[in-house]
XYZ file of N, CA, C and O in Angstrom:
400
model
N -3.476 114.040 312.647
C -2.761 113.982 313.741
C -3.225 112.619 314.481
O -2.448 112.064 315.330
N -4.454 112.299 314.336
C -4.892 111.149 315.003
C -4.230 110.001 314.613
O -3.921 109.093 315.232
N -4.100 109.964 313.323
C -3.438 108.834 312.741
C -1.966 108.880 313.231
O -1.438 107.585 313.325
N -1.169 109.990 313.365
C 0.035 109.895 313.746
C 0.231 109.298 315.145
O 1.059 108.725 315.554
N -0.922 109.767 315.957
C -0.701 109.331 317.418
C -1.202 107.920 317.613
O -0.387 107.129 318.281
N -1.921 107.353 316.652
C -2.060 105.794 316.565
C -0.723 104.994 316.267
O -0.365 104.201 316.752
N -0.126 105.649 315.201
C 1.193 104.910 314.674
C 2.128 105.030 315.768
O 2.915 104.142 316.009
N 2.480 106.173 316.432
C 3.156 106.338 317.509
C 2.875 105.490 318.457
O 3.927 104.557 319.297
N 1.795 105.346 319.030
C 1.194 104.436 320.093
C 1.633 102.880 319.767
O 2.138 102.148 320.517
N 1.064 102.320 318.371
C 1.646 101.047 318.058
C 3.218 100.897 318.130
O 3.467 99.713 318.683
N 3.891 101.814 317.665
C 5.426 101.607 317.585
C 5.826 101.475 319.082
O 6.661 100.601 319.329
N 5.435 102.304 319.975
C 5.826 102.336 321.246
C 5.360 101.078 322.036
O 6.107 100.498 322.945
N 4.307 100.366 321.664
C 3.803 99.182 322.247
C 4.727 98.042 321.917
O 4.578 96.963 322.397
N 5.569 98.275 320.856
C 6.467 97.247 320.440
C 7.882 97.525 320.844
O 8.919 97.103 319.919
N 8.182 98.224 321.824
C 9.378 98.489 322.257
C 10.354 99.530 321.809
O 11.539 99.446 321.967
N 9.602 100.470 321.379
C 10.279 101.739 320.853
C 9.825 102.985 321.762
O 8.710 102.893 322.295
N 10.710 104.083 321.778
C 10.438 105.202 322.489
C 10.655 106.427 321.518
O 11.309 106.235 320.458
N 9.996 107.442 321.520
C 10.261 108.715 320.859
C 10.021 109.873 321.604
O 8.928 109.790 322.602
N 10.662 110.919 321.338
C 10.458 112.183 322.008
C 9.644 113.233 321.079
O 9.435 114.218 321.268
N 9.387 112.597 319.846
C 8.624 113.569 318.850
C 7.290 113.665 319.315
O 6.764 112.843 319.636
N 6.541 114.631 318.832
C 5.349 115.111 319.069
C 4.411 114.697 318.032
O 4.723 115.143 316.906
N 3.378 114.095 318.149
C 2.383 113.732 316.831
C 1.572 114.927 316.341
O 0.922 114.932 315.368
N 1.913 115.966 316.991
C 1.105 117.093 316.583
C 1.826 118.336 315.845
O 1.689 119.196 315.509
N 3.262 117.778 315.792
C 3.941 118.883 315.193
C 4.366 118.429 313.692
O 4.614 117.424 313.354
N 4.090 119.584 312.747
C 4.239 119.522 311.227
C 5.251 120.352 310.936
O 5.361 121.601 311.319
N 5.927 120.243 309.792
C 6.885 121.049 309.013
C 6.059 121.493 307.829
O 5.575 120.634 306.797
N 6.342 122.720 307.340
C 5.807 123.453 306.140
C 6.822 123.819 305.453
O 7.667 124.343 306.002
N 6.826 123.813 304.187
C 7.707 124.339 303.242
C 7.687 125.854 303.379
O 6.254 126.402 303.360
N 8.789 126.586 303.320
C 8.760 128.125 303.419
C 8.360 128.566 302.074
O 7.629 129.760 302.252
N 8.885 128.127 301.043
C 8.343 128.977 299.830
C 7.211 128.208 299.162
O 7.133 127.315 298.453
N 6.219 128.879 299.758
C 4.673 128.195 299.466
C 4.191 127.873 298.116
O 3.446 127.220 297.682
N 4.741 129.184 297.289
C 4.305 129.098 295.763
C 5.164 128.244 294.851
O 5.008 128.101 293.810
N 6.146 127.511 295.336
C 7.026 126.595 294.559
C 6.238 125.445 294.171
O 5.544 124.874 295.064
N 6.482 124.970 293.062
C 5.835 123.619 292.661
C 6.292 122.439 293.195
O 7.558 122.514 293.493
N 5.534 121.503 293.205
C 6.078 120.236 294.095
C 7.236 119.677 293.089
O 8.244 119.309 293.650
N 7.107 119.808 292.005
C 8.136 119.084 290.917
C 9.498 119.966 291.222
O 10.424 119.303 291.071
N 9.507 121.301 291.632
C 10.763 121.942 291.835
C 11.396 121.420 293.272
O 12.690 121.662 293.361
N 10.439 120.952 294.104
C 11.087 120.402 295.394
C 11.662 119.017 295.155
O 12.689 118.596 295.583
N 10.662 118.305 294.530
C 11.252 116.928 294.220
C 10.771 116.521 292.930
O 9.697 116.273 292.405
N 12.005 116.598 292.116
C 11.811 116.447 290.388
C 11.079 115.183 290.148
O 10.662 114.842 288.921
N 11.268 114.293 291.008
C 10.874 112.731 290.539
C 9.356 112.442 291.112
O 8.743 111.423 290.573
N 8.655 113.488 291.501
C 7.245 113.515 292.082
C 6.521 113.261 290.946
O 6.396 114.188 289.784
N 5.461 112.291 290.924
C 4.621 112.190 290.039
C 3.123 111.741 290.480
O 3.088 110.821 291.439
N 2.134 112.352 290.055
C 0.830 112.018 290.468
C 0.505 110.894 289.616
O 0.803 110.463 288.391
N -0.406 109.808 290.352
C -0.602 108.523 289.593
C -1.700 108.887 288.640
O -2.672 109.751 288.995
N -1.654 108.334 287.286
C -2.684 108.684 286.496
C -4.019 108.332 286.937
O -5.042 109.057 286.518
N -4.264 107.391 287.746
C -5.509 107.298 288.354
C -6.349 108.445 289.218
O -7.253 108.860 289.240
N -5.163 108.998 289.996
C -5.741 110.165 290.810
C -6.072 111.355 289.991
O -7.109 112.013 290.127
N -5.398 111.531 288.931
C -5.492 112.752 288.169
C -6.922 112.605 287.345
O -7.810 113.317 287.397
N -6.968 111.192 286.788
C -8.471 110.964 286.213
C -9.560 111.244 287.206
O -10.707 111.683 286.827
N -9.647 110.587 288.260
C -10.542 110.658 289.366
C -10.768 112.306 289.544
O -12.066 112.620 289.662
N -9.787 113.069 289.766
C -10.173 114.529 290.162
C -10.563 115.299 289.128
O -11.602 116.083 289.182
N -10.046 114.841 287.844
C -10.689 115.839 286.944
C -11.822 115.253 286.317
O -12.676 116.005 285.510
N -12.510 114.245 286.723
C -13.676 113.775 286.157
C -14.858 113.588 287.539
O -15.765 112.864 287.425
N -14.669 114.341 288.427
C -15.272 114.396 289.681
C -16.891 114.440 289.404
O -17.798 113.929 289.982
N -17.173 115.585 288.461
C -18.487 116.038 288.029
C -19.360 114.762 287.431
O -20.472 114.767 287.677
N -18.623 113.765 286.939
C -19.454 112.840 286.416
C -19.505 111.695 287.410
O -20.563 110.811 287.200
N -19.365 111.923 288.571
C -19.534 110.941 289.630
C -20.788 111.077 290.403
O -21.550 110.376 290.961
N -21.550 112.335 290.126
C -22.954 112.828 290.467
C -23.721 111.697 290.103
O -24.073 111.410 288.708
N -24.643 111.311 290.872
C -25.803 110.293 290.534
C -26.804 110.641 289.459
O -27.114 110.047 288.622
N -27.085 112.200 289.460
C -27.811 112.561 288.271
C -27.089 112.567 286.801
O -27.454 112.200 285.880
N -25.624 112.756 287.008
C -24.861 112.879 285.789
C -24.772 111.384 285.381
O -25.034 111.021 284.133
N -24.731 110.298 286.444
C -24.517 108.899 285.826
C -25.894 108.528 285.097
O -25.789 107.680 284.118
N -27.141 109.053 285.636
C -28.327 108.617 284.973
C -28.798 109.273 283.803
O -29.280 108.594 282.814
N -28.647 110.605 283.529
C -28.799 111.288 282.413
C -27.836 111.679 281.694
O -27.920 112.620 280.476
N -26.383 111.480 282.028
C -25.177 111.950 281.075
C -25.105 113.542 281.213
O -24.468 113.870 280.034
N -25.687 114.156 282.024
C -25.741 115.664 282.006
C -25.402 116.134 283.676
O -25.743 115.408 284.420
N -24.656 117.321 283.949
C -24.765 117.666 285.202
C -25.843 118.117 285.772
O -26.830 118.839 284.967
N -25.990 117.905 286.848
C -27.430 118.187 287.459
C -27.496 119.906 287.776
O -28.752 120.050 287.525
N -26.307 120.602 287.917
C -26.565 122.058 287.997
C -25.408 122.534 287.380
O -24.345 121.840 287.044
N -25.458 123.833 287.234
C -24.263 124.382 286.355
C -23.087 124.370 287.136
O -22.021 124.494 286.693
N -23.212 124.543 288.284
C -22.194 124.375 289.486
C -21.264 123.243 289.249
O -20.213 123.044 289.730
N -22.107 122.200 289.120
C -21.485 120.652 288.964
C -20.319 120.631 287.977
O -19.370 119.990 288.263
N -20.242 121.454 286.969
C -19.512 121.544 285.718
C -18.062 121.804 286.418
O -16.939 121.596 286.125
N -18.262 122.600 287.605
C -16.927 123.313 288.377
C -16.264 122.312 289.144
O -15.388 122.638 289.862
N -16.871 121.361 289.390
C -16.458 120.154 290.461
C -15.283 119.550 289.992
O -14.371 119.108 291.166
N -14.955 119.327 288.774
C -13.581 118.666 288.493
C -12.474 119.552 288.957
O -12.449 120.869 289.131
N -11.400 119.008 289.446
C -10.290 119.723 289.849
C -8.965 119.088 289.447
O -9.059 117.791 289.213
N -7.789 119.629 289.235
C -6.542 119.427 289.176
C -5.935 119.067 290.572
O -6.260 119.635 291.449
N -4.901 118.159 290.527
C -4.453 117.835 291.836
C -3.622 118.773 292.294
O -3.297 119.837 291.550
N -3.325 119.037 293.644
C -2.545 120.021 294.327
C -1.210 120.063 293.588
O -0.400 119.149 293.753
N -0.521 121.111 293.265
C 0.695 121.214 292.581
C 1.580 122.263 293.442
O 2.655 122.384 292.984
N 1.156 123.066 294.122
C 1.990 123.962 294.883
C 2.403 123.451 296.419
O 1.689 122.594 296.998
N 3.604 123.933 296.884
C 3.980 123.262 298.176
C 3.301 123.816 299.458
O 3.257 123.061 300.563
N 2.283 124.773 299.166
C 1.672 125.620 300.238
C 0.754 124.344 301.016
O 0.362 124.614 301.940
N 0.300 123.441 300.122
C -0.483 122.369 300.605
C 0.026 121.119 301.178
O -0.595 120.287 301.471
N 1.462 121.322 301.340
C 2.170 120.061 301.909
C 2.697 120.174 303.265
O 3.165 121.336 303.675
N 2.361 119.326 304.131
C 3.113 119.326 305.380
C 3.855 118.006 305.692
O 3.176 116.959 305.241
N 4.598 117.817 306.439
C 5.451 116.510 306.870
C 5.768 116.624 308.066
O 5.762 117.631 308.658
N 5.831 115.365 308.485
C 6.307 115.092 309.929
C 7.459 114.250 309.871
O 7.530 113.048 309.041
N 8.413 114.217 310.736
C 9.467 113.352 310.724
C 9.698 112.882 312.158
O 9.627 113.735 313.053
N 9.443 111.525 312.208
C 9.491 111.156 313.622
C 10.653 110.073 313.851
O 10.967 109.229 313.005
N 11.283 110.067 314.799
C 12.513 109.059 315.187
C 12.216 108.400 316.516
O 11.566 108.829 317.310
N 12.554 107.064 316.198
C 12.260 106.199 317.457
C 13.644 105.275 317.689
O 14.506 105.130 316.898
N 13.602 105.232 318.917
C 14.816 104.315 319.291
C 14.231 102.976 320.278
O 13.120 103.171 320.812
N 14.963 101.953 320.162
C 14.534 100.724 320.827
C 14.899 100.808 322.255
O 15.837 101.431 322.585
N 13.710 100.654 323.220
C 13.906 100.784 324.405
C 14.950 99.838 325.018
O 16.015 100.394 325.519
N 15.158 98.587 324.679
C 16.229 97.829 325.023
C 17.050 97.540 323.637
O 16.499 96.835 322.928
N 18.184 97.722 323.615
C 19.248 97.348 322.860
C 19.282 95.818 322.527
O 19.247 95.178 323.577
N 19.408 95.512 321.302
C 19.518 94.062 321.204
C 20.928 93.544 321.340
O 21.928 93.948 321.353
């Protein structure tokens, strides 16, 4: 929300106005739908998948001895979020204060 407020502020300083609220978000109603069902073109970048699935190897102990430091560390790797319940979006509309 802080990021949205900064973006809105910067755009307003450049001659635009909006009635939209920086703290309002929209959530998908069908939370258990997969992202691909909402946006069939959606693709996670391979770099993001590789990072998330190998988080356990980023631990400094793993780097030095090639083993996880604790048994819990094995569970640190994660797959990217694939359900709509974790998505929220914002639509902001701006109008120029002075028309050209």
